[in-house]
Amino acid sequence: MTKRAETSLLTDQVYETMHEAIMNGDLPAGSRLRIRDIAAQVGTSVMPVREAIRRLEEAGLAERVPHKGAVVKGLTLAELVHVYDVRRLLEVEAARLGAQQISPADVERMQAEYELMQTAIAERRVVALLDHDEALLTILYEASANPVLVDSIRTLWQHCRAYKIVGAQGTLDTPGDDSLWRYQERLVEAARKGDADAAAAVNNESLINATSRIRVQLAAQEDAG
């Protein structure tokens, strides 16, 4: 293996490690990405780390901040509104199309993911509940038979993962709030009935609710800061 190929492979590995840490919330928004510290942690030279951070910046997951260098991209109200508005445009239509064509077997797969999501909620495992929620939605959206639509939605999910974590954690900390599961329960039922309009309406309501919940959490964090 050439030195260039070896460096490229190391960069891929470092990128995947950092990407997973951001998606899991282990590297929360605003975390400084110190090149030498990361290189020491993952056991590489600084070059693969620099390249991995550049890729994270290109993916919209990291940004340069004066006097700090690279950090995990911060959360802003403006971006929240923009991202969730686009999610509504895409995911309402994906739910509508998916509900028209989904098979009974795939509805049962949605139900299984819903039950796993409920268990994660009960155990307060934020990342797991988000993973099962996205798995449930993916089953429905893939039934639309439009892979470009599904890939676009998945890209948005990565972009807003930090917002999702903030919203889910805040909801878990609010007694009596069933927002994390009540919409998905209705969505599974709409898919089971093949009710495209109901599925679209549920997704619209869910994303409006999520935007509102996350907005409250961001405001609280700003006040606390």
PDB file of C-alpha atoms in Angstrom:
ATOM      1  CA  MET A   1       0.000   0.000   0.000  1.00  0.00           C
ATOM      2  CA  THR A   2       1.331   3.443  -0.937  1.00  0.00           C
ATOM      3  CA  LYS A   3       1.774   6.135   1.696  1.00  0.00           C
ATOM      4  CA  ARG A   4      -0.981   8.200   0.073  1.00  0.00           C
ATOM      5  CA  ALA A   5      -3.405   5.264   0.163  1.00  0.00           C
ATOM      6  CA  GLU A   6      -2.522   4.546   3.771  1.00  0.00           C
ATOM      7  CA  THR A   7      -3.129   8.188   4.731  1.00  0.00           C
ATOM      8  CA  SER A   8      -6.472   8.144   2.903  1.00  0.00           C
ATOM      9  CA  LEU A   9      -7.544   5.005   4.770  1.00  0.00           C
ATOM     10  CA  LEU A  10      -6.554   6.546   8.112  1.00  0.00           C
ATOM     11  CA  THR A  11      -8.482   9.697   7.213  1.00  0.00           C
ATOM     12  CA  ASP A  12     -11.578   7.608   6.489  1.00  0.00           C
ATOM     13  CA  GLN A  13     -11.249   5.880   9.859  1.00  0.00           C
ATOM     14  CA  VAL A  14     -10.741   9.145  11.757  1.00  0.00           C
ATOM     15  CA  TYR A  15     -13.659  10.745   9.927  1.00  0.00           C
ATOM     16  CA  GLU A  16     -15.983   7.843  10.768  1.00  0.00           C
ATOM     17  CA  THR A  17     -14.920   7.940  14.438  1.00  0.00           C
ATOM     18  CA  MET A  18     -15.531  11.698  14.714  1.00  0.00           C
ATOM     19  CA  HIS A  19     -18.734  11.542  12.684  1.00  0.00           C
ATOM     20  CA  GLU A  20     -20.141   8.841  14.963  1.00  0.00           C
ATOM     21  CA  ALA A  21     -19.170  10.852  18.055  1.00  0.00           C
ATOM     22  CA  ILE A  22     -21.070  13.868  16.720  1.00  0.00           C
ATOM     23  CA  MET A  23     -24.110  11.791  15.776  1.00  0.00           C
ATOM     24  CA  ASN A  24     -24.160  10.171  19.231  1.00  0.00           C
ATOM     25  CA  GLY A  25     -23.752  13.445  21.071  1.00  0.00           C
ATOM     26  CA  ASP A  26     -20.356  12.446  22.487  1.00  0.00           C
ATOM     27  CA  LEU A  27     -19.022  15.541  20.708  1.00  0.00           C
ATOM     28  CA  PRO A  28     -21.804  18.082  21.335  1.00  0.00           C
ATOM     29  CA  ALA A  29     -22.277  21.360  19.490  1.00  0.00           C
ATOM     30  CA  GLY A  30     -19.487  23.823  20.236  1.00  0.00           C
ATOM     31  CA  SER A  31     -16.902  21.170  21.159  1.00  0.00           C
ATOM     32  CA  ARG A  32     -13.404  22.209  20.089  1.00  0.00           C
ATOM     33  CA  LEU A  33     -11.724  19.831  17.664  1.00  0.00           C
ATOM     34  CA  ARG A  34      -8.102  20.048  18.772  1.00  0.00           C
ATOM     35  CA  ILE A  35      -6.053  18.311  16.102  1.00  0.00           C
ATOM     36  CA  ARG A  36      -3.187  17.080  18.293  1.00  0.00           C
ATOM     37  CA  ASP A  37      -5.522  15.868  21.047  1.00  0.00           C
ATOM     38  CA  ILE A  38      -7.642  13.921  18.562  1.00  0.00           C
ATOM     39  CA  ALA A  39      -4.562  12.480  16.876  1.00  0.00           C
ATOM     40  CA  ALA A  40      -3.334  11.238  20.251  1.00  0.00           C
ATOM     41  CA  GLN A  41      -6.734   9.734  21.084  1.00  0.00           C
ATOM     42  CA  VAL A  42      -7.080   7.808  17.825  1.00  0.00           C
ATOM     43  CA  GLY A  43      -3.381   6.993  17.482  1.00  0.00           C
ATOM     44  CA  THR A  44      -2.547   8.697  14.198  1.00  0.00           C
ATOM     45  CA  SER A  45      -0.461  11.598  12.956  1.00  0.00           C
ATOM     46  CA  VAL A  46      -2.080  15.005  12.627  1.00  0.00           C
ATOM     47  CA  MET A  47      -2.491  14.826   8.838  1.00  0.00           C
ATOM     48  CA  PRO A  48      -5.457  12.393   8.756  1.00  0.00           C
ATOM     49  CA  VAL A  49      -7.144  14.384  11.526  1.00  0.00           C
ATOM     50  CA  ARG A  50      -6.803  17.658   9.604  1.00  0.00           C
ATOM     51  CA  GLU A  51      -8.340  16.054   6.529  1.00  0.00           C
ATOM     52  CA  ALA A  52     -11.143  14.452   8.555  1.00  0.00           C
ATOM     53  CA  ILE A  53     -12.025  17.824  10.095  1.00  0.00           C
ATOM     54  CA  ARG A  54     -12.070  19.371   6.614  1.00  0.00           C
ATOM     55  CA  ARG A  55     -14.570  16.706   5.539  1.00  0.00           C
ATOM     56  CA  LEU A  56     -16.721  17.425   8.594  1.00  0.00           C
ATOM     57  CA  GLU A  57     -16.722  21.095   7.628  1.00  0.00           C
ATOM     58  CA  GLU A  58     -17.803  20.193   4.094  1.00  0.00           C
ATOM     59  CA  ALA A  59     -20.611  18.049   5.543  1.00  0.00           C
ATOM     60  CA  GLY A  60     -21.830  20.980   7.639  1.00  0.00           C
ATOM     61  CA  LEU A  61     -20.957  19.264  10.917  1.00  0.00           C
ATOM     62  CA  ALA A  62     -17.996  21.454  11.895  1.00  0.00           C
ATOM     63  CA  GLU A  63     -17.035  25.085  11.426  1.00  0.00           C
ATOM     64  CA  ARG A  64     -14.149  27.472  11.997  1.00  0.00           C
ATOM     65  CA  VAL A  65     -14.504  29.917  14.890  1.00  0.00           C
ATOM     66  CA  PRO A  66     -12.107  32.839  15.453  1.00  0.00           C
ATOM     67  CA  HIS A  67      -9.608  32.211  18.266  1.00  0.00           C
ATOM     68  CA  LYS A  68     -10.889  28.635  18.685  1.00  0.00           C
ATOM     69  CA  GLY A  69     -10.205  26.901  15.404  1.00  0.00           C
ATOM     70  CA  ALA A  70     -12.470  24.041  14.338  1.00  0.00           C
ATOM     71  CA  VAL A  71     -15.490  23.221  16.495  1.00  0.00           C
ATOM     72  CA  VAL A  72     -18.554  21.019  16.166  1.00  0.00           C
ATOM     73  CA  LYS A  73     -21.096  23.265  14.489  1.00  0.00           C
ATOM     74  CA  GLY A  74     -23.174  25.246  16.955  1.00  0.00           C
ATOM     75  CA  LEU A  75     -26.959  25.379  17.185  1.00  0.00           C
ATOM     76  CA  THR A  76     -28.875  28.459  16.074  1.00  0.00           C
ATOM     77  CA  LEU A  77     -32.556  29.294  15.954  1.00  0.00           C
ATOM     78  CA  ALA A  78     -32.271  30.435  12.330  1.00  0.00           C
ATOM     79  CA  GLU A  79     -30.769  27.129  11.198  1.00  0.00           C
ATOM     80  CA  LEU A  80     -33.338  25.180  13.223  1.00  0.00           C
ATOM     81  CA  VAL A  81     -36.177  26.909  11.380  1.00  0.00           C
ATOM     82  CA  HIS A  82     -34.532  26.513   7.974  1.00  0.00           C
ATOM     83  CA  VAL A  83     -33.671  22.844   8.395  1.00  0.00           C
ATOM     84  CA  TYR A  84     -37.035  21.848   9.826  1.00  0.00           C
ATOM     85  CA  ASP A  85     -38.925  23.797   7.155  1.00  0.00           C
ATOM     86  CA  VAL A  86     -37.087  21.760   4.509  1.00  0.00           C
ATOM     87  CA  ARG A  87     -37.706  18.557   6.469  1.00  0.00           C
ATOM     88  CA  ARG A  88     -41.426  19.305   6.418  1.00  0.00           C
ATOM     89  CA  LEU A  89     -41.370  19.836   2.658  1.00  0.00           C
ATOM     90  CA  LEU A  90     -39.657  16.505   2.043  1.00  0.00           C
ATOM     91  CA  GLU A  91     -40.957  14.285   4.823  1.00  0.00           C
ATOM     92  CA  VAL A  92     -44.631  15.168   4.510  1.00  0.00           C
ATOM     93  CA  GLU A  93     -44.481  14.110   0.873  1.00  0.00           C
ATOM     94  CA  ALA A  94     -42.391  11.023   1.678  1.00  0.00           C
ATOM     95  CA  ALA A  95     -44.975   9.926   4.239  1.00  0.00           C
ATOM     96  CA  ARG A  96     -47.782  10.484   1.761  1.00  0.00           C
ATOM     97  CA  LEU A  97     -46.091   8.465  -0.978  1.00  0.00           C
ATOM     98  CA  GLY A  98     -44.917   5.742   1.373  1.00  0.00           C
ATOM     99  CA  ALA A  99     -48.312   5.178   2.945  1.00  0.00           C
ATOM    100  CA  GLN A 100     -49.823   4.656  -0.505  1.00  0.00           C
ATOM    101  CA  GLN A 101     -47.476   1.792  -1.342  1.00  0.00           C
ATOM    102  CA  ILE A 102     -46.169   0.231   1.880  1.00  0.00           C
ATOM    103  CA  SER A 103     -46.624  -3.515   2.315  1.00  0.00           C
ATOM    104  CA  PRO A 104     -48.161  -5.182   5.386  1.00  0.00           C
ATOM    105  CA  ALA A 105     -44.780  -6.750   6.163  1.00  0.00           C
ATOM    106  CA  ASP A 106     -43.116  -3.344   6.212  1.00  0.00           C
ATOM    107  CA  VAL A 107     -45.851  -1.952   8.446  1.00  0.00           C
ATOM    108  CA  GLU A 108     -44.988  -4.688  10.930  1.00  0.00           C
ATOM    109  CA  ARG A 109     -41.338  -3.659  10.697  1.00  0.00           C
ATOM    110  CA  MET A 110     -42.421  -0.114  11.508  1.00  0.00           C
ATOM    111  CA  GLN A 111     -44.356  -1.445  14.495  1.00  0.00           C
ATOM    112  CA  ALA A 112     -41.292  -3.323  15.737  1.00  0.00           C
ATOM    113  CA  GLU A 113     -39.159  -0.166  15.523  1.00  0.00           C
ATOM    114  CA  TYR A 114     -41.892   1.766  17.337  1.00  0.00           C
ATOM    115  CA  GLU A 115     -41.808  -0.747  20.202  1.00  0.00           C
ATOM    116  CA  LEU A 116     -38.008  -0.560  20.400  1.00  0.00           C
ATOM    117  CA  MET A 117     -38.299   3.235  20.433  1.00  0.00           C
ATOM    118  CA  GLN A 118     -40.753   3.013  23.340  1.00  0.00           C
ATOM    119  CA  THR A 119     -38.295   0.866  25.278  1.00  0.00           C
ATOM    120  CA  ALA A 120     -35.515   3.379  24.639  1.00  0.00           C
ATOM    121  CA  ILE A 121     -37.762   6.202  25.849  1.00  0.00           C
ATOM    122  CA  ALA A 122     -38.584   4.300  29.020  1.00  0.00           C
ATOM    123  CA  GLU A 123     -34.869   3.735  29.605  1.00  0.00           C
ATOM    124  CA  ARG A 124     -34.038   7.368  28.710  1.00  0.00           C
ATOM    125  CA  ARG A 125     -31.592   6.336  25.970  1.00  0.00           C
ATOM    126  CA  VAL A 126     -31.714   9.378  23.719  1.00  0.00           C
ATOM    127  CA  VAL A 127     -29.487   8.150  20.882  1.00  0.00           C
ATOM    128  CA  ALA A 128     -31.234   4.776  20.728  1.00  0.00           C
ATOM    129  CA  LEU A 129     -34.695   6.336  20.570  1.00  0.00           C
ATOM    130  CA  LEU A 130     -33.585   8.619  17.740  1.00  0.00           C
ATOM    131  CA  ASP A 131     -32.040   5.665  15.876  1.00  0.00           C
ATOM    132  CA  HIS A 132     -35.252   3.632  16.135  1.00  0.00           C
ATOM    133  CA  ASP A 133     -37.358   6.650  15.196  1.00  0.00           C
ATOM    134  CA  GLU A 134     -35.280   7.173  12.052  1.00  0.00           C
ATOM    135  CA  ALA A 135     -35.422   3.447  11.264  1.00  0.00           C
ATOM    136  CA  LEU A 136     -39.230   3.539  11.527  1.00  0.00           C
ATOM    137  CA  LEU A 137     -39.433   6.562   9.226  1.00  0.00           C
ATOM    138  CA  THR A 138     -36.948   5.077   6.765  1.00  0.00           C
ATOM    139  CA  ILE A 139     -39.138   1.997   6.291  1.00  0.00           C
ATOM    140  CA  LEU A 140     -42.091   4.212   5.417  1.00  0.00           C
ATOM    141  CA  TYR A 141     -40.122   6.576   3.197  1.00  0.00           C
ATOM    142  CA  GLU A 142     -38.407   3.767   1.283  1.00  0.00           C
ATOM    143  CA  ALA A 143     -41.863   2.482   0.353  1.00  0.00           C
ATOM    144  CA  SER A 144     -42.171   5.649  -1.759  1.00  0.00           C
ATOM    145  CA  ALA A 145     -39.710   3.996  -4.189  1.00  0.00           C
ATOM    146  CA  ASN A 146     -37.904   7.328  -4.550  1.00  0.00           C
ATOM    147  CA  PRO A 147     -34.277   6.809  -3.428  1.00  0.00           C
ATOM    148  CA  VAL A 148     -33.315  10.426  -4.160  1.00  0.00           C
ATOM    149  CA  LEU A 149     -35.999  11.636  -1.753  1.00  0.00           C
ATOM    150  CA  VAL A 150     -34.873   9.181   0.928  1.00  0.00           C
ATOM    151  CA  ASP A 151     -31.181  10.087   0.539  1.00  0.00           C
ATOM    152  CA  SER A 152     -32.009  13.800   0.776  1.00  0.00           C
ATOM    153  CA  ILE A 153     -33.934  13.229   3.998  1.00  0.00           C
ATOM    154  CA  ARG A 154     -31.129  11.154   5.503  1.00  0.00           C
ATOM    155  CA  THR A 155     -28.664  13.936   4.731  1.00  0.00           C
ATOM    156  CA  LEU A 156     -30.919  16.403   6.545  1.00  0.00           C
ATOM    157  CA  TRP A 157     -31.152  14.063   9.526  1.00  0.00           C
ATOM    158  CA  GLN A 158     -27.379  14.087   9.848  1.00  0.00           C
ATOM    159  CA  HIS A 159     -27.339  17.854   9.548  1.00  0.00           C
ATOM    160  CA  CYS A 160     -29.860  18.297  12.359  1.00  0.00           C
ATOM    161  CA  ARG A 161     -28.838  15.419  14.646  1.00  0.00           C
ATOM    162  CA  ALA A 162     -27.627  17.794  17.355  1.00  0.00           C
ATOM    163  CA  TYR A 163     -31.002  19.556  17.308  1.00  0.00           C
ATOM    164  CA  LYS A 164     -32.768  16.211  17.615  1.00  0.00           C
ATOM    165  CA  ILE A 165     -30.682  15.289  20.651  1.00  0.00           C
ATOM    166  CA  VAL A 166     -31.483  18.604  22.343  1.00  0.00           C
ATOM    167  CA  GLY A 167     -35.202  18.205  21.647  1.00  0.00           C
ATOM    168  CA  ALA A 168     -35.389  14.578  22.750  1.00  0.00           C
ATOM    169  CA  GLN A 169     -33.460  15.170  25.967  1.00  0.00           C
ATOM    170  CA  GLY A 170     -35.616  18.160  26.830  1.00  0.00           C
ATOM    171  CA  THR A 171     -38.798  16.190  26.219  1.00  0.00           C
ATOM    172  CA  LEU A 172     -37.595  13.284  28.353  1.00  0.00           C
ATOM    173  CA  ASP A 173     -37.001  15.797  31.142  1.00  0.00           C
ATOM    174  CA  THR A 174     -40.573  17.158  30.858  1.00  0.00           C
ATOM    175  CA  PRO A 175     -43.042  15.040  32.867  1.00  0.00           C
ATOM    176  CA  GLY A 176     -46.160  14.008  30.978  1.00  0.00           C
ATOM    177  CA  ASP A 177     -44.885  15.035  27.527  1.00  0.00           C
ATOM    178  CA  ASP A 178     -45.652  12.218  25.075  1.00  0.00           C
ATOM    179  CA  SER A 179     -44.358  14.030  21.976  1.00  0.00           C
ATOM    180  CA  LEU A 180     -41.589  11.498  21.394  1.00  0.00           C
ATOM    181  CA  TRP A 181     -43.980   8.657  20.664  1.00  0.00           C
ATOM    182  CA  ARG A 182     -47.574   9.768  20.083  1.00  0.00           C
ATOM    183  CA  TYR A 183     -47.016  10.950  16.510  1.00  0.00           C
ATOM    184  CA  GLN A 184     -45.193   7.764  15.531  1.00  0.00           C
ATOM    185  CA  GLU A 185     -48.007   5.661  16.982  1.00  0.00           C
ATOM    186  CA  ARG A 186     -50.445   7.515  14.718  1.00  0.00           C
ATOM    187  CA  LEU A 187     -48.069   7.270  11.777  1.00  0.00           C
ATOM    188  CA  VAL A 188     -47.840   3.484  12.042  1.00  0.00           C
ATOM    189  CA  GLU A 189     -51.635   3.301  12.187  1.00  0.00           C
ATOM    190  CA  ALA A 190     -51.982   5.533   9.117  1.00  0.00           C
ATOM    191  CA  ALA A 191     -49.505   3.340   7.234  1.00  0.00           C
ATOM    192  CA  ARG A 192     -51.408   0.220   8.300  1.00  0.00           C
ATOM    193  CA  LYS A 193     -54.602   1.684   6.840  1.00  0.00           C
ATOM    194  CA  GLY A 194     -52.866   2.953   3.717  1.00  0.00           C
ATOM    195  CA  ASP A 195     -54.155   6.429   4.590  1.00  0.00           C
ATOM    196  CA  ALA A 196     -51.774   8.739   2.731  1.00  0.00           C
ATOM    197  CA  ASP A 197     -53.441  11.976   3.821  1.00  0.00           C
ATOM    198  CA  ALA A 198     -53.372  10.959   7.484  1.00  0.00           C
ATOM    199  CA  ALA A 199     -49.694   9.970   7.274  1.00  0.00           C
ATOM    200  CA  ALA A 200     -48.819  13.316   5.687  1.00  0.00           C
ATOM    201  CA  ALA A 201     -50.808  15.224   8.301  1.00  0.00           C
ATOM    202  CA  VAL A 202     -49.162  13.355  11.190  1.00  0.00           C
ATOM    203  CA  ASN A 203     -45.684  14.099   9.861  1.00  0.00           C
ATOM    204  CA  ASN A 204     -46.542  17.756   9.410  1.00  0.00           C
ATOM    205  CA  GLU A 205     -47.828  18.021  12.987  1.00  0.00           C
ATOM    206  CA  SER A 206     -44.848  16.090  14.344  1.00  0.00           C
ATOM    207  CA  LEU A 207     -42.260  18.333  12.705  1.00  0.00           C
ATOM    208  CA  ILE A 208     -44.044  21.525  13.756  1.00  0.00           C
ATOM    209  CA  ASN A 209     -44.131  20.180  17.311  1.00  0.00           C
ATOM    210  CA  ALA A 210     -40.437  19.226  17.179  1.00  0.00           C
ATOM    211  CA  THR A 211     -39.468  22.677  15.955  1.00  0.00           C
ATOM    212  CA  SER A 212     -41.378  24.266  18.821  1.00  0.00           C
ATOM    213  CA  ARG A 213     -39.872  21.951  21.448  1.00  0.00           C
ATOM    214  CA  ILE A 214     -36.319  22.478  20.233  1.00  0.00           C
ATOM    215  CA  ARG A 215     -36.849  26.229  20.017  1.00  0.00           C
ATOM    216  CA  VAL A 216     -37.767  26.243  23.714  1.00  0.00           C
ATOM    217  CA  GLN A 217     -34.699  24.192  24.612  1.00  0.00           C
ATOM    218  CA  LEU A 218     -32.359  26.454  22.630  1.00  0.00           C
ATOM    219  CA  ALA A 219     -33.827  29.517  24.325  1.00  0.00           C
ATOM    220  CA  ALA A 220     -33.332  27.910  27.725  1.00  0.00           C
ATOM    221  CA  GLN A 221     -29.726  27.068  26.923  1.00  0.00           C
ATOM    222  CA  GLU A 222     -29.100  30.628  25.743  1.00  0.00           C
ATOM    223  CA  ASP A 223     -30.603  32.038  28.940  1.00  0.00           C
ATOM    224  CA  ALA A 224     -28.529  29.654  31.059  1.00  0.00           C
ATOM    225  CA  GLY A 225     -25.392  30.648  29.172  1.00  0.00           C
TER     226      GLY A 225
END
